[in-house]
PDB file of C-alpha atoms in Angstrom:
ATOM      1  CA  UNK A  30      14.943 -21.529  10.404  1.00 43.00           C
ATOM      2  CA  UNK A  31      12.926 -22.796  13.423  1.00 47.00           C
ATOM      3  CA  UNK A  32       9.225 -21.648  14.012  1.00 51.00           C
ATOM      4  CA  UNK A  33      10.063 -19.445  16.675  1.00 52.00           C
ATOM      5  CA  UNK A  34      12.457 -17.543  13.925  1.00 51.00           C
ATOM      6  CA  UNK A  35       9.493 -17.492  11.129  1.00 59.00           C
ATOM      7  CA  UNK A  36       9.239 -14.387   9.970  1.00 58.00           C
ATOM      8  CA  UNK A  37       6.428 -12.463   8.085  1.00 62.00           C
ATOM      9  CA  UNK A  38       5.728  -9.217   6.054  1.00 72.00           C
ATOM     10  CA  UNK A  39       4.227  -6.141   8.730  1.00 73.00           C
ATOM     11  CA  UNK A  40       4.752  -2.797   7.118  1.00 86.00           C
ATOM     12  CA  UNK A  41       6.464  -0.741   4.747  1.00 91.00           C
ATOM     13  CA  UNK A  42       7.441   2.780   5.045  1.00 92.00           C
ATOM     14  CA  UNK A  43       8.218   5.746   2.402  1.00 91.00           C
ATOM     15  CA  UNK A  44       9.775   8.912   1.806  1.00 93.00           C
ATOM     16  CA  UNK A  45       7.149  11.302   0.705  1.00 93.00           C
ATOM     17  CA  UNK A  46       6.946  14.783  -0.744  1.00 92.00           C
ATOM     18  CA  UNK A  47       3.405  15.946   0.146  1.00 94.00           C
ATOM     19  CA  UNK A  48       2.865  14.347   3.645  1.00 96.00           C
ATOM     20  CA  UNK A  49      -1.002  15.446   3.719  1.00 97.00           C
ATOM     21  CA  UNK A  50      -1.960  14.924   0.089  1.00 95.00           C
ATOM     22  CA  UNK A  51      -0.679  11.326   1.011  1.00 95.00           C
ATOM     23  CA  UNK A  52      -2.182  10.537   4.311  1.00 97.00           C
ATOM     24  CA  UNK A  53      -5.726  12.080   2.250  1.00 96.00           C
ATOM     25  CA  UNK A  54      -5.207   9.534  -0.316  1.00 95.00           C
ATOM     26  CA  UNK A  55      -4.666   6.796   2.155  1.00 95.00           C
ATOM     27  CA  UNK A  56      -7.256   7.682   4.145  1.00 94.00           C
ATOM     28  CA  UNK A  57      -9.917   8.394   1.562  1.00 93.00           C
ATOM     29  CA  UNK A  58      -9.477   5.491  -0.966  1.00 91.00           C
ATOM     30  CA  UNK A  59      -7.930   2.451   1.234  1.00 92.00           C
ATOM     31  CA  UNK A  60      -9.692   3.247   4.842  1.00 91.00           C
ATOM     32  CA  UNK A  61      -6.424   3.907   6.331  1.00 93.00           C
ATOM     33  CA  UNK A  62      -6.052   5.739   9.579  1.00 95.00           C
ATOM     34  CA  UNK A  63      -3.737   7.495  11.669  1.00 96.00           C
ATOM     35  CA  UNK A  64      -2.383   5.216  14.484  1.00 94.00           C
ATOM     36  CA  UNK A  65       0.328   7.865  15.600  1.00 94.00           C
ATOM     37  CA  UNK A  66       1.756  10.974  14.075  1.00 95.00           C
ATOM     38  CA  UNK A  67       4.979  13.354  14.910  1.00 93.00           C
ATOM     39  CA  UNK A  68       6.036  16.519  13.631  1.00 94.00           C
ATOM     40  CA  UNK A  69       9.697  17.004  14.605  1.00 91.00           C
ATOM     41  CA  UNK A  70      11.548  20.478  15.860  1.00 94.00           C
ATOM     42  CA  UNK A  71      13.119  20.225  12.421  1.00 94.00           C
ATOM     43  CA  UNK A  72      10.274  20.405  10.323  1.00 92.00           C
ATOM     44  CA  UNK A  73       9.979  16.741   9.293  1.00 93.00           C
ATOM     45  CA  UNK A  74       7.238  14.638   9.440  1.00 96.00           C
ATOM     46  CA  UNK A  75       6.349  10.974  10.260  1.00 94.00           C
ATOM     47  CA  UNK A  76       2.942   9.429  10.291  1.00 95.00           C
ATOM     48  CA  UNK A  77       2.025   6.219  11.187  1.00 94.00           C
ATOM     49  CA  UNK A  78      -1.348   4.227   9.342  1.00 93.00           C
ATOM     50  CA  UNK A  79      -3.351   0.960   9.555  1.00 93.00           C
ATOM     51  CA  UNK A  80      -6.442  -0.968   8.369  1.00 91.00           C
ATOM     52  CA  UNK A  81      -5.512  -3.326  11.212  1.00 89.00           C
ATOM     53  CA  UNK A  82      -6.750  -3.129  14.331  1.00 86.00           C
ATOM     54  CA  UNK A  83      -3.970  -5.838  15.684  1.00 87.00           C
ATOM     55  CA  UNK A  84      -1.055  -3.503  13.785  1.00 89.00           C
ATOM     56  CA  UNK A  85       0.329  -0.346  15.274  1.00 87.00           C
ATOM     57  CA  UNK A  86       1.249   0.631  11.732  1.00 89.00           C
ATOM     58  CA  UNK A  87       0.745  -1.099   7.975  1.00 93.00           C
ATOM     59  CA  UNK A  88       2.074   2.315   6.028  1.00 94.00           C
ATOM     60  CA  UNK A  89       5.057   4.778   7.466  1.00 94.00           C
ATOM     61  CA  UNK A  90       5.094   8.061   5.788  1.00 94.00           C
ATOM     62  CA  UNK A  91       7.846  10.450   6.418  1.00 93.00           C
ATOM     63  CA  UNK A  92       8.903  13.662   4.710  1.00 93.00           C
ATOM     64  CA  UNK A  93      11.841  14.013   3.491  1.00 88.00           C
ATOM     65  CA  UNK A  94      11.315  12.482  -0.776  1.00 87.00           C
ATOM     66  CA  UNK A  95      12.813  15.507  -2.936  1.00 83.00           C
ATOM     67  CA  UNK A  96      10.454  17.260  -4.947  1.00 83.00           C
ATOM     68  CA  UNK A  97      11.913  16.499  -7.864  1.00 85.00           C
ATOM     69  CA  UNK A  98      12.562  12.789  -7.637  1.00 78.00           C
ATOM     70  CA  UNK A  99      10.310  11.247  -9.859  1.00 76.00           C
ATOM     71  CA  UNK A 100      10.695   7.908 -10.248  1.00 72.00           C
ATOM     72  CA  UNK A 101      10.084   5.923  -7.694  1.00 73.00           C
ATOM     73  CA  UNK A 102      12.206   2.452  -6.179  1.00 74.00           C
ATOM     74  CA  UNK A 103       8.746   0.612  -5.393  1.00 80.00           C
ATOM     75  CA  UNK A 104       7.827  -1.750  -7.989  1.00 83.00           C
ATOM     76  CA  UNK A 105       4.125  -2.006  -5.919  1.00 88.00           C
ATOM     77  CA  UNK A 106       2.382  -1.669  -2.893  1.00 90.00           C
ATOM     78  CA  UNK A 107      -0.494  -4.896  -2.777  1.00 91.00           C
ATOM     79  CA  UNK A 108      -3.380  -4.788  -0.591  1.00 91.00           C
ATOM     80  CA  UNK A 109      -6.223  -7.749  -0.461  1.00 91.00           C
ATOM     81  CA  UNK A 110      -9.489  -7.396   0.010  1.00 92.00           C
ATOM     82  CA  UNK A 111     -11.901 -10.754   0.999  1.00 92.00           C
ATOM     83  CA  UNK A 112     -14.444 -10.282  -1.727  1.00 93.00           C
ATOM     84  CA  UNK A 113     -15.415  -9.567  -4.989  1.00 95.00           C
ATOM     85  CA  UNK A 114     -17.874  -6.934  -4.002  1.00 94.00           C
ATOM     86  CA  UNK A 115     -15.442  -5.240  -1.664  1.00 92.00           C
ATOM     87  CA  UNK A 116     -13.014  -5.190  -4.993  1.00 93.00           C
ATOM     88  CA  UNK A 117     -15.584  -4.038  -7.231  1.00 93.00           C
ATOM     89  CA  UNK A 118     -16.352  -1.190  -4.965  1.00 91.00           C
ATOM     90  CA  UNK A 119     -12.944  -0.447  -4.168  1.00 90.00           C
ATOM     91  CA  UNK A 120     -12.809  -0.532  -8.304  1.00 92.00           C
ATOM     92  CA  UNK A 121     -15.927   2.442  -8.109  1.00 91.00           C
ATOM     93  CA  UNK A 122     -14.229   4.327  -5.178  1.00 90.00           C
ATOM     94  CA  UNK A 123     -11.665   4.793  -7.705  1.00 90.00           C
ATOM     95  CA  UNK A 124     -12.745   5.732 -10.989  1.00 89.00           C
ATOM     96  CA  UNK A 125     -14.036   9.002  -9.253  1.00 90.00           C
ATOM     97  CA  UNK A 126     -10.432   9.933  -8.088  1.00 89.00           C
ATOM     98  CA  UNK A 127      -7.896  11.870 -11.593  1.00 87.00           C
ATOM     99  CA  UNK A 128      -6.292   7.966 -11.710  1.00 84.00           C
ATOM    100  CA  UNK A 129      -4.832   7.502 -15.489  1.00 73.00           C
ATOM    101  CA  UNK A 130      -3.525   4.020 -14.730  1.00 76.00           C
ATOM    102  CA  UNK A 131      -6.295   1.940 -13.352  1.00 72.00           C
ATOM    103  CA  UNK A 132      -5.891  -1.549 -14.534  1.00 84.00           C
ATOM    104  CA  UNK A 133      -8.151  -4.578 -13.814  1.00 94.00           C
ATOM    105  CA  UNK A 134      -6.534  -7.404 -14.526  1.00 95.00           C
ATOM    106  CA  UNK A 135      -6.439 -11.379 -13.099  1.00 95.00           C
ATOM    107  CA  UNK A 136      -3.245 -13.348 -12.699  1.00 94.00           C
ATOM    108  CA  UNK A 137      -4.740 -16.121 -12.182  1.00 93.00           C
ATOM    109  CA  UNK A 138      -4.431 -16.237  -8.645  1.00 94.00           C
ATOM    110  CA  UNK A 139      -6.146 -13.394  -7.811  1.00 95.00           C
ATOM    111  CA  UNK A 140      -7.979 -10.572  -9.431  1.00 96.00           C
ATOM    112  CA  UNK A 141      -6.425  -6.736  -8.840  1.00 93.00           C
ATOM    113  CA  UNK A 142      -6.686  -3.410  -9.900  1.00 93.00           C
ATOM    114  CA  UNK A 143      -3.540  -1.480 -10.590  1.00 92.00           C
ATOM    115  CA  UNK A 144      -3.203   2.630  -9.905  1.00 92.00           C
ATOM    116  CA  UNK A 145      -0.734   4.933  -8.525  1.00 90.00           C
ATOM    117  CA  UNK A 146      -0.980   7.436  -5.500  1.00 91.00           C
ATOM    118  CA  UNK A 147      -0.509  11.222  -6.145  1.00 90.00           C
ATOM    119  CA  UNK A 148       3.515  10.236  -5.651  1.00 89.00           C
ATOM    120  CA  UNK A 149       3.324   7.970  -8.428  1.00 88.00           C
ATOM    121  CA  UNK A 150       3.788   4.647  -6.140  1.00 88.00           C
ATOM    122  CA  UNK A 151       1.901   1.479  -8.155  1.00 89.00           C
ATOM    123  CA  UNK A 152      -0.756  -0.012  -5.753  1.00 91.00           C
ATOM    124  CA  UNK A 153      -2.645  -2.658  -6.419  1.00 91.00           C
ATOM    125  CA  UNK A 154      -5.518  -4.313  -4.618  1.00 91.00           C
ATOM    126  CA  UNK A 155      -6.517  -7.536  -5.050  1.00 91.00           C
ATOM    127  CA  UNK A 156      -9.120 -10.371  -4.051  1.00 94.00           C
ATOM    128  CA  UNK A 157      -7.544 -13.753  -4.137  1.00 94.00           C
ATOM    129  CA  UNK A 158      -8.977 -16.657  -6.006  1.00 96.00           C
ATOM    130  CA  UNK A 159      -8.881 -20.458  -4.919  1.00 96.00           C
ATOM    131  CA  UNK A 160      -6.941 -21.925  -7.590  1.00 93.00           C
ATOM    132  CA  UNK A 161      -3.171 -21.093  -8.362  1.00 94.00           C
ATOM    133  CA  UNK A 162      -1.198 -20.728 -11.937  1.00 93.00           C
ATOM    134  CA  UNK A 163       2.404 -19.571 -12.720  1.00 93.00           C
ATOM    135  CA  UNK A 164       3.275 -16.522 -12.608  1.00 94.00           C
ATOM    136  CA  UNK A 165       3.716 -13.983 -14.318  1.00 93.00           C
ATOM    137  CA  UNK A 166       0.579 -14.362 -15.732  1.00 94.00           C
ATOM    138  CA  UNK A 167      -1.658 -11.209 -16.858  1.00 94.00           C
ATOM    139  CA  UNK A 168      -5.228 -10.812 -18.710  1.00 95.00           C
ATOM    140  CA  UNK A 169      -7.438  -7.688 -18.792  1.00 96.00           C
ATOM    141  CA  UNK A 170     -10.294  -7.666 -17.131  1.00 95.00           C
ATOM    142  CA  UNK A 171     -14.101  -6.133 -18.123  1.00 93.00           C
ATOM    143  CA  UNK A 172     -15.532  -4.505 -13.892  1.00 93.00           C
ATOM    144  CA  UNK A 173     -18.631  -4.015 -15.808  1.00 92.00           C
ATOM    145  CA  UNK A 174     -19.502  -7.822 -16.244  1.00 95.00           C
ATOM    146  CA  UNK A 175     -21.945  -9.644 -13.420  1.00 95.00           C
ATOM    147  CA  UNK A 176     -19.875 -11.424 -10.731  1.00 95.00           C
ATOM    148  CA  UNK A 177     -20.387 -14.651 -12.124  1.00 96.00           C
ATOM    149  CA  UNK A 178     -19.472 -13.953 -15.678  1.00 96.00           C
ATOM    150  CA  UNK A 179     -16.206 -12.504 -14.082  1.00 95.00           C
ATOM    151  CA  UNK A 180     -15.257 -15.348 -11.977  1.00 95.00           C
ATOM    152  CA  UNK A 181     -16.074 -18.045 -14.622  1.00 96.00           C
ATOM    153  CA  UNK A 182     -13.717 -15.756 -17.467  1.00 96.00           C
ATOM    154  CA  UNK A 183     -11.487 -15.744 -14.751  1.00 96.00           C
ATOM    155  CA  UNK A 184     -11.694 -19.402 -14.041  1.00 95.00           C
ATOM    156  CA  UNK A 185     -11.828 -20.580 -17.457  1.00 95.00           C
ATOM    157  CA  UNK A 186      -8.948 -18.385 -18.482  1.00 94.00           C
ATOM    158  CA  UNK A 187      -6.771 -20.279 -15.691  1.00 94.00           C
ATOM    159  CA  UNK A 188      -8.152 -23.887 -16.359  1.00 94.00           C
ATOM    160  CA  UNK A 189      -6.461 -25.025 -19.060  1.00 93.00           C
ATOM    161  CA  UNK A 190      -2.759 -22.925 -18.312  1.00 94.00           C
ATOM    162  CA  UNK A 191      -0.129 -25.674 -17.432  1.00 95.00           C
ATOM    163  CA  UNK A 192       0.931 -25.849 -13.990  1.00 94.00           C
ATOM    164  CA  UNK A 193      -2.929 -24.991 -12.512  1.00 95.00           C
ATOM    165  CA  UNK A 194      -3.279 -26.193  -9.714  1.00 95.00           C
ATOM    166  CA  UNK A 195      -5.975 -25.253  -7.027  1.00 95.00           C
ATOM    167  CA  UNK A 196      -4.733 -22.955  -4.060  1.00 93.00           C
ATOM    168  CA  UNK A 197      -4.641 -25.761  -1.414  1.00 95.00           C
ATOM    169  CA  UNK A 198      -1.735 -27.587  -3.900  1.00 95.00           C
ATOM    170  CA  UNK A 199      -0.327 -24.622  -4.252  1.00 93.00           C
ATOM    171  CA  UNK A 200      -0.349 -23.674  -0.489  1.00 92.00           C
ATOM    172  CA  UNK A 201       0.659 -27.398   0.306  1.00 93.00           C
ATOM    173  CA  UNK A 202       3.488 -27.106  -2.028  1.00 92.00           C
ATOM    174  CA  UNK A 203       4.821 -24.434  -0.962  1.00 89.00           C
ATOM    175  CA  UNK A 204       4.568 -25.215   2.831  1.00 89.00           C
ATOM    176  CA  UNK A 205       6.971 -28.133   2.178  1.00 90.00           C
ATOM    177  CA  UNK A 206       9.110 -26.007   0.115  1.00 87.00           C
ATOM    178  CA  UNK A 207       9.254 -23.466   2.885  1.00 79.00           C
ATOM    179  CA  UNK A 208      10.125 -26.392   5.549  1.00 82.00           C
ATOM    180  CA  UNK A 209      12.733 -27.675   3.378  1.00 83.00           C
ATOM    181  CA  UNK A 210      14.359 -24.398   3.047  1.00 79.00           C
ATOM    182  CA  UNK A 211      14.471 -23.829   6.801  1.00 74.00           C
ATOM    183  CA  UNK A 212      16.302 -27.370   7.263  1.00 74.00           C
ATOM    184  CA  UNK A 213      13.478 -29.770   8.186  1.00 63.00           C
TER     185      UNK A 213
END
């Protein structure tokens, strides 16, 4: 594939059940907004949501999900955040919403919270860290400890895995990987 031809992940849309309740939950707990929104002749519904001032749209909702269906064909939705204290108080924001699942957890590569929205889609957000270990790799994390003790449980959980490497390998790594796959 030539670099004109590169592609890259922009947005992801979903059938949804409760158009509003969604659109609240996106708006209220990841700073969504409304970039554009239509209500069809028919009844149906599509709205259109970023965090991105450069993207039109991150998140497509549209009605249309049968009230019944529960189970859902997303594994997970990931957003990243660029610190700890943005994670920590996206962590807060939260544990005042009825969330059963929230899970902190590191993989190594990045530390993320787990939860679903009111249609039961996983979400995670996540704050990536600069070093890089297979995945999948999964420990529990403690919010309640001090940023530092974090990051150096974090750290010294990853050190001593086999294939750690620190996120400029890793990126390196895979950059040649990537060319060789296109052909170069």
């Amino acid at each position: 594939m030539s670099q004109d031809a590169k592609i890259s992940f922009s947005h992801i849309g979903m059938f949804v059940t409760d158009i509003d309740k969604m659109v609240g939950f996106y708006t209220r707990i990841l700073g969504l907004v409304i970039s554009d929104r239509e209500k069809r002749p028919d009844g149906s519904e599509i709205v259109f949501m970023t965090s991105d001032p450069r993207e039109h749209h991150q998140v497509v909702f549209a009605s249309g999900r049968p009230a019944d269906q529960r189970y859902s064909m997303i594994q997970q939705i990931s957003f990243r955040v660029t610190s700890l204290p943005a994670l920590r108080q996206m962590y807060n924001k939260l544990k005042q919403e009825p969330i059963e699942e929230l899970g902190p957890v590191t993989h190594g590569n990045a530390i993320s919270s787990y939860f679903r929205d009111p249609e039961g889609n996983r979400l995670e957000v996540f704050l990536d860290m600069p070093w890089h270990v297979p995945q999948p790799f999964r420990i529990p994390l403690e919010m309640g400890r001090s940023d530092e003790e974090l990051l150096t449980f974090v750290e010294d959980s990853v050190r001593s895995q086999p294939g750690f490497v620190s996120r400029a390998e890793w990126s390196a790594g895979m950059a040649k990987k990537i060319q060789q796959a296109a052909g170069h």
